[in-house]
XYZ file of C-alpha atoms in Angstrom:
293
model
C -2.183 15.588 24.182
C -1.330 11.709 24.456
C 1.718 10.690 22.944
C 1.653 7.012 22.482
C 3.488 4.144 20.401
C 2.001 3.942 17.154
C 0.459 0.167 17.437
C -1.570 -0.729 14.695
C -5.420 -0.174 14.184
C -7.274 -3.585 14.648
C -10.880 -4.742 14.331
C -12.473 -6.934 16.794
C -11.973 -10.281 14.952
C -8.395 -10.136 15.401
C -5.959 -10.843 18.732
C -4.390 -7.932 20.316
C -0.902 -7.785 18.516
C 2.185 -8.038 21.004
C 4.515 -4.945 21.311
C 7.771 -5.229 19.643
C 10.208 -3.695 21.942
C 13.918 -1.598 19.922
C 11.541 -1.536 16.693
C 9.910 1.458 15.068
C 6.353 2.163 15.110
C 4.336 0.452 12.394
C 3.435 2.926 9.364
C 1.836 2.133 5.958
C 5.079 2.123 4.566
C 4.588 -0.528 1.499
C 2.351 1.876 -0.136
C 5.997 3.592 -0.508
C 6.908 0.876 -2.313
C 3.735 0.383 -4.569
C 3.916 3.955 -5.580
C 7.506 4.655 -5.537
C 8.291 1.969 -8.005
C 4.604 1.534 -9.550
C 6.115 0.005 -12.706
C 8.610 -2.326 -10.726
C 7.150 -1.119 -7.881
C 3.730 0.031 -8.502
C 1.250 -0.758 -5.599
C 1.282 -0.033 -2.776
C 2.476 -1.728 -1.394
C 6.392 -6.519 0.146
C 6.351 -9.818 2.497
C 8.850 -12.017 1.342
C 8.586 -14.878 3.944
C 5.070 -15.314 2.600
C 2.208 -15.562 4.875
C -1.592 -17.017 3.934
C -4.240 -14.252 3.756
C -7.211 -14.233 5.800
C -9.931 -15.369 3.741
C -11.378 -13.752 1.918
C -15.327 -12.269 1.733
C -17.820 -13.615 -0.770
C -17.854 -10.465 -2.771
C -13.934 -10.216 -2.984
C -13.665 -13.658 -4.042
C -16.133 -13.005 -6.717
C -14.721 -9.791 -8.146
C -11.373 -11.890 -8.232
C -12.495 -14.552 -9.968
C -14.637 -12.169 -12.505
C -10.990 -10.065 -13.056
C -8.827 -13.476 -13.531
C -12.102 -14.891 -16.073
C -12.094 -11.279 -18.166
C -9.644 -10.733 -21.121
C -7.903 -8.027 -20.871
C -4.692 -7.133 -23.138
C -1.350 -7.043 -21.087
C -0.725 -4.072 -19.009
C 1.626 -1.202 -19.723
C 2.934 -0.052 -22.679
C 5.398 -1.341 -25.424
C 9.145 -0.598 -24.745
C 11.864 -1.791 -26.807
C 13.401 -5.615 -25.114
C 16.293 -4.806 -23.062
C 18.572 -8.031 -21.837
C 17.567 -8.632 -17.488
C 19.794 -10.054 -15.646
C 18.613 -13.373 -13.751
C 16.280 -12.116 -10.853
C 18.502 -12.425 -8.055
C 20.644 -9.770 -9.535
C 18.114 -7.435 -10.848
C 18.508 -4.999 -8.118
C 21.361 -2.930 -9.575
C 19.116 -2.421 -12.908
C 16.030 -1.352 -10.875
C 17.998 1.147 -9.337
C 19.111 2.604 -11.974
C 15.873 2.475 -13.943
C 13.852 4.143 -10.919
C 16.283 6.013 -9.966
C 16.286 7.944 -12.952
C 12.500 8.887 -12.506
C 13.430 10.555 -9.031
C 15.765 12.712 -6.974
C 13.753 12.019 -4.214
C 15.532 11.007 -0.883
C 12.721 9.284 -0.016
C 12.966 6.977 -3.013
C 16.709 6.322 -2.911
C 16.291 5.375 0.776
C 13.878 2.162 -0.340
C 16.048 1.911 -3.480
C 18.655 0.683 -1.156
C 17.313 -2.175 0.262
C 17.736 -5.751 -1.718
C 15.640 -8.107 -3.337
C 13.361 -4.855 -4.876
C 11.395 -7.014 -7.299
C 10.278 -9.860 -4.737
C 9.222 -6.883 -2.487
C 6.968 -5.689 -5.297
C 5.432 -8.863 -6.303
C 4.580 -9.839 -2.877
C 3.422 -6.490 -1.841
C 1.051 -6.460 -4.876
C -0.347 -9.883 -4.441
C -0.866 -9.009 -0.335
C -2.645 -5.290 -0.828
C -4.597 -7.664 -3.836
C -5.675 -9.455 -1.159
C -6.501 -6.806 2.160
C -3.038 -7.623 3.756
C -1.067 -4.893 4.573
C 2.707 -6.127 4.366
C 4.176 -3.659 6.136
C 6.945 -5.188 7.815
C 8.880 -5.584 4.952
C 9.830 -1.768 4.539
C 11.092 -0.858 7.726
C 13.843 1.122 6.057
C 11.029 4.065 5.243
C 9.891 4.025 8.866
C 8.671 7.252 10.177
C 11.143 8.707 13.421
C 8.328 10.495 14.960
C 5.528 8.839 17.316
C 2.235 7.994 16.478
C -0.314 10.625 18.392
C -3.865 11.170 19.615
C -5.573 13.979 20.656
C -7.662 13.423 23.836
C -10.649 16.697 24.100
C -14.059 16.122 26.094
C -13.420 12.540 26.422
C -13.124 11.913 22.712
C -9.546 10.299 21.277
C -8.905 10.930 17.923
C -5.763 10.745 16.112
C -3.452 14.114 15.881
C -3.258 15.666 12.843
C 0.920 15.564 13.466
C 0.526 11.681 13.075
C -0.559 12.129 9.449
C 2.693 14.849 8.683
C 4.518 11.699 9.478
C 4.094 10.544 5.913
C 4.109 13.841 3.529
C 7.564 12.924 2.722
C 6.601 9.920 1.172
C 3.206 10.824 -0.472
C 5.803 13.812 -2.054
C 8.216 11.196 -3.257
C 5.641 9.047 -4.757
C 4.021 12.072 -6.695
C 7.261 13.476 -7.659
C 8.061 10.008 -10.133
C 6.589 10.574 -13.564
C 3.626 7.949 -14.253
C 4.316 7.372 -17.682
C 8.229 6.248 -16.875
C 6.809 3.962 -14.257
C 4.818 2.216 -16.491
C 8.135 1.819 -19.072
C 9.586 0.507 -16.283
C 7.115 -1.837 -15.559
C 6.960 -2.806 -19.007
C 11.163 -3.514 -19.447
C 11.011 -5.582 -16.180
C 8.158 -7.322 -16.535
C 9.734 -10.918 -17.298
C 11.362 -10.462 -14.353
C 8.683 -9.498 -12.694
C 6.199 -12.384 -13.791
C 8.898 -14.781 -12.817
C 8.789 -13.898 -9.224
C 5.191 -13.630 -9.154
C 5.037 -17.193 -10.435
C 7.787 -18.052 -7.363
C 4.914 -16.651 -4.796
C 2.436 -20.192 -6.124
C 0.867 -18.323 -9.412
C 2.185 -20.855 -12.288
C -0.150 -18.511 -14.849
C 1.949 -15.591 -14.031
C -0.961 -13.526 -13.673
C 0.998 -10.294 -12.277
C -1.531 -7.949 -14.127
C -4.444 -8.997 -12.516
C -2.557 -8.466 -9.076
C -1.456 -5.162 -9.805
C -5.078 -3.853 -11.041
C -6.703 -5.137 -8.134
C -4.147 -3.586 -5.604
C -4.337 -0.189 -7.206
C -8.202 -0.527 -7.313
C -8.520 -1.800 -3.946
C -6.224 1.116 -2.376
C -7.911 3.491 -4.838
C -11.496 2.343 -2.965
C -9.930 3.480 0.604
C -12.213 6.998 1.705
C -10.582 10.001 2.225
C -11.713 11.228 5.439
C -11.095 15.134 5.959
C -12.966 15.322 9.690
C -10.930 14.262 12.825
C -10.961 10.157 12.908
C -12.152 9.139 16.835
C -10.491 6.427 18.316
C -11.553 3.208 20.525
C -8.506 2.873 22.763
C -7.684 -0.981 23.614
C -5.358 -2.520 25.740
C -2.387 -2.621 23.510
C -4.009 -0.910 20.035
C -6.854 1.631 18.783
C -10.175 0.581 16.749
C -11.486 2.968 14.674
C -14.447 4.134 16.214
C -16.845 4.257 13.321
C -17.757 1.265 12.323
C -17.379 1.892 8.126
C -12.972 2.889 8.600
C -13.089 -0.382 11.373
C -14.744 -2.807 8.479
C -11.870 -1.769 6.002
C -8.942 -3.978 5.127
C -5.666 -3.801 6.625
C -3.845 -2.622 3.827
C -6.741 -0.022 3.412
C -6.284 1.144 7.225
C -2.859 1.241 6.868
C -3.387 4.051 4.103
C -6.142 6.042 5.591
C -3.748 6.270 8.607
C -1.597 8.832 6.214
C -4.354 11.247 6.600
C -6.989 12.737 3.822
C -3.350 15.382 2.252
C -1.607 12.083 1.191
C -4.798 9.879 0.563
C -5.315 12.258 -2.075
C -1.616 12.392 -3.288
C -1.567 8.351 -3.430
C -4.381 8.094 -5.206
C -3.814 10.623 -7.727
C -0.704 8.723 -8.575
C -2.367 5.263 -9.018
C -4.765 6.555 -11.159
C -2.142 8.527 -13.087
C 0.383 4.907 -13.350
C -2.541 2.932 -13.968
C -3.566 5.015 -16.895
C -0.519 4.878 -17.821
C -0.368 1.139 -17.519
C -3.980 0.913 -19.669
C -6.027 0.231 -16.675
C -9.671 2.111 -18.481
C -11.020 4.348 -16.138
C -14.260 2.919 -15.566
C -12.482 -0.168 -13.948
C -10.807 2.071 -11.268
C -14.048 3.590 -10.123
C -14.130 3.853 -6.387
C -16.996 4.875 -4.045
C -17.454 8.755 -2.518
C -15.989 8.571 0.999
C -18.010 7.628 3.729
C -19.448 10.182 5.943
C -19.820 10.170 9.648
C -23.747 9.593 9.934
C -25.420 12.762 11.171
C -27.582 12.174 14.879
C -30.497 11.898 15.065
C-alpha cells in the first residue's frame, strides 16, 4: 500500500503544481464551507485574494448567461429584518446564527476563522465558475495522508483517503436546511454587499449560489475503485470522464461516493429550502466505467 502526500488531481492542460513543504495536504475543504454555512455559507465551497478563472467552455458560458437573462424571484425565504452590523464585523453574528444550527465540532472549527462572509461569497462565485478555492480553509484540513492502493499494476485511490472527510460530510448533514436558508435570508444584505466587492455591481449573489449548488450537485458519484495515472508530482484520473471534470468537481469526488451522497443530499435539501425548483437542480446519472470490448 503506497502512502503518499495528497497532491492534487490535475488534467493534462495544466502545469504540474509545486509541493508546498510544512503545509497540509490539499482536501476539498470549501465544500465545508458551502455546506456548513449554506445560508451564509451555503456552497461549497472561499478565495479572498481573488484570482481570474480559467475560461470558461462554450456551454458554461451559455448556461450562465441563460441563468443571469431568466427571472427568477429572490432566493430563500422571508425572515423578519434584523439590524447587521457593517461587514467587517459580521463575524460575531454569523457565529452565533450558525452556530445555533450545529453542535458539530466540525462546524465550530471553520466558525472560528475571520472574515466568514467574504469566504462564502468568493467560494460561491469560484465553485460557480469550476475553481476549487481550497486554500482558503486550511483550518478544516484533514491530519491523515492522502493514499493509493497499488494491486496488479493498477493505482487507485484507498478507500481510507475518502474516511478522511466523513467528519465533515456528518457536520454538513447534521445543520438543519431550512435554518440555513433563514440564515441566508437575515444576512443577505451583507452578503450581496461583498459579492458586489468581488466586481458584480448587480449584486447577483443568487445566481452564484444556484449555479454552485447545481454545478457540485452534477459531480458523479462513483461507488467502484477510482484508478489513478501517477505523474511526477500529482495523479490524473485515469478515466477520461472524472479527468474532464472541474476542479471544484474533483475536489468533491475525491471525498468518496459515502459523502458525495451526504453533500448532495444537503444541497438539494438547502436549495429547496432556498426555492431553487427541482427541475433546475437536475443532474446527470453517474458515469460508468465503459465495459471492454
Amino acid at each position: 500500500m503506497d502512502r503518499l502526500d495528497d497532491f492534487r488531481l490535475r488534467s493534462d492542460a495544466e502545469q504540474p503544481p509545486e509541493p508546498e513543504p510544512g503545509q497540509g495536504p490539499r482536501a476539498p475543504l470549501w465544500i465545508a464551507a458551502v455546506l456548513l454555512a449554506a445560508a451564509a455559507v451555503t456552497v461549497g465551497v472561499v478565495l479572498y485574494n481573488r484570482s481570474s478563472p480559467p475560461p470558461a467552455s462554450d456551454a458554461a458560458a451559455q448556461a450562465k448567461a441563460a441563468a443571469q437573462a431568466e427571472a427568477r424571484q429572490p432566493l430563500g425565504p422571508a425572515v423578519e429584518p434584523i439590524d447587521l452590523p457593517p461587514l467587517v464585523l459580521t463575524d460575531p453574528l454569523v457565529r452565533e446564527l450558525l452556530g445555533a444550527l450545529s453542535s458539530s465540532p466540525t462546524l465550530a472549527v471553520w466558525l472560528a476563522t475571520d472574515g466568514l462572509i467574504r469566504t462564502f461569497v468568493v467560494s460561491v462565485e469560484n465553485v460557480a465558475d469550476g475553481v476549487s478555492p481550497v486554500k482558503h480553509v486550511r483550518a478544516l484540513a484533514p491530519r491523515a495522508p492522502f493514499r493509493t492502493r497499488s494491486e496488479g499494476g493498477v493505482v487507485t485511490v484507498d478507500a481510507q483517503s475518502y474516511a478522511r472527510y466523513d467528519g465533515i460530510a456528518n457536520a454538513a448533514a447534521s445543520i438543519d436546511a431550512a435554518g440555513l436558508a433563514r440564515v441566508y435570508s437575515m444576512l443577505k444584505p451583507r452578503l450581496v454587499e461583498a459579492y458586489k466587492e468581488l466586481g458584480h455591481p448587480e449584486g447577483e449573489l443568487d445566481v452564484a449560489v444556484e449555479r454552485a449548488i447545481v454545478h457540485l450537485l452534477q459531480t458523479p458519484v462513483v461507488e467502484e475503485p477510482i484508478a489513478l495515472r501517477p505523474r511526477v508530482l500529482s495523479f490524473r484520473y485515469d478515466r477520461d470522464d472524472l479527468e474532464a471534470l472541474s476542479t471544484a468537481q474533483k475536489q468533491l469526488l475525491r471525498m468518496g461516493p459515502r459523502n458525495v451522497r451526504i453533500v448532495q443530499d444537503q444541497l438539494r435539501a438547502v436549495a429547496r429550502e432556498l426555492g431553487i425548483p427541482a427541475p433546475r437542480l437536475q443532474a446527470p446519472e453517474s458515469p460508468r466505467e465503459p465495459a471492454a470490448s
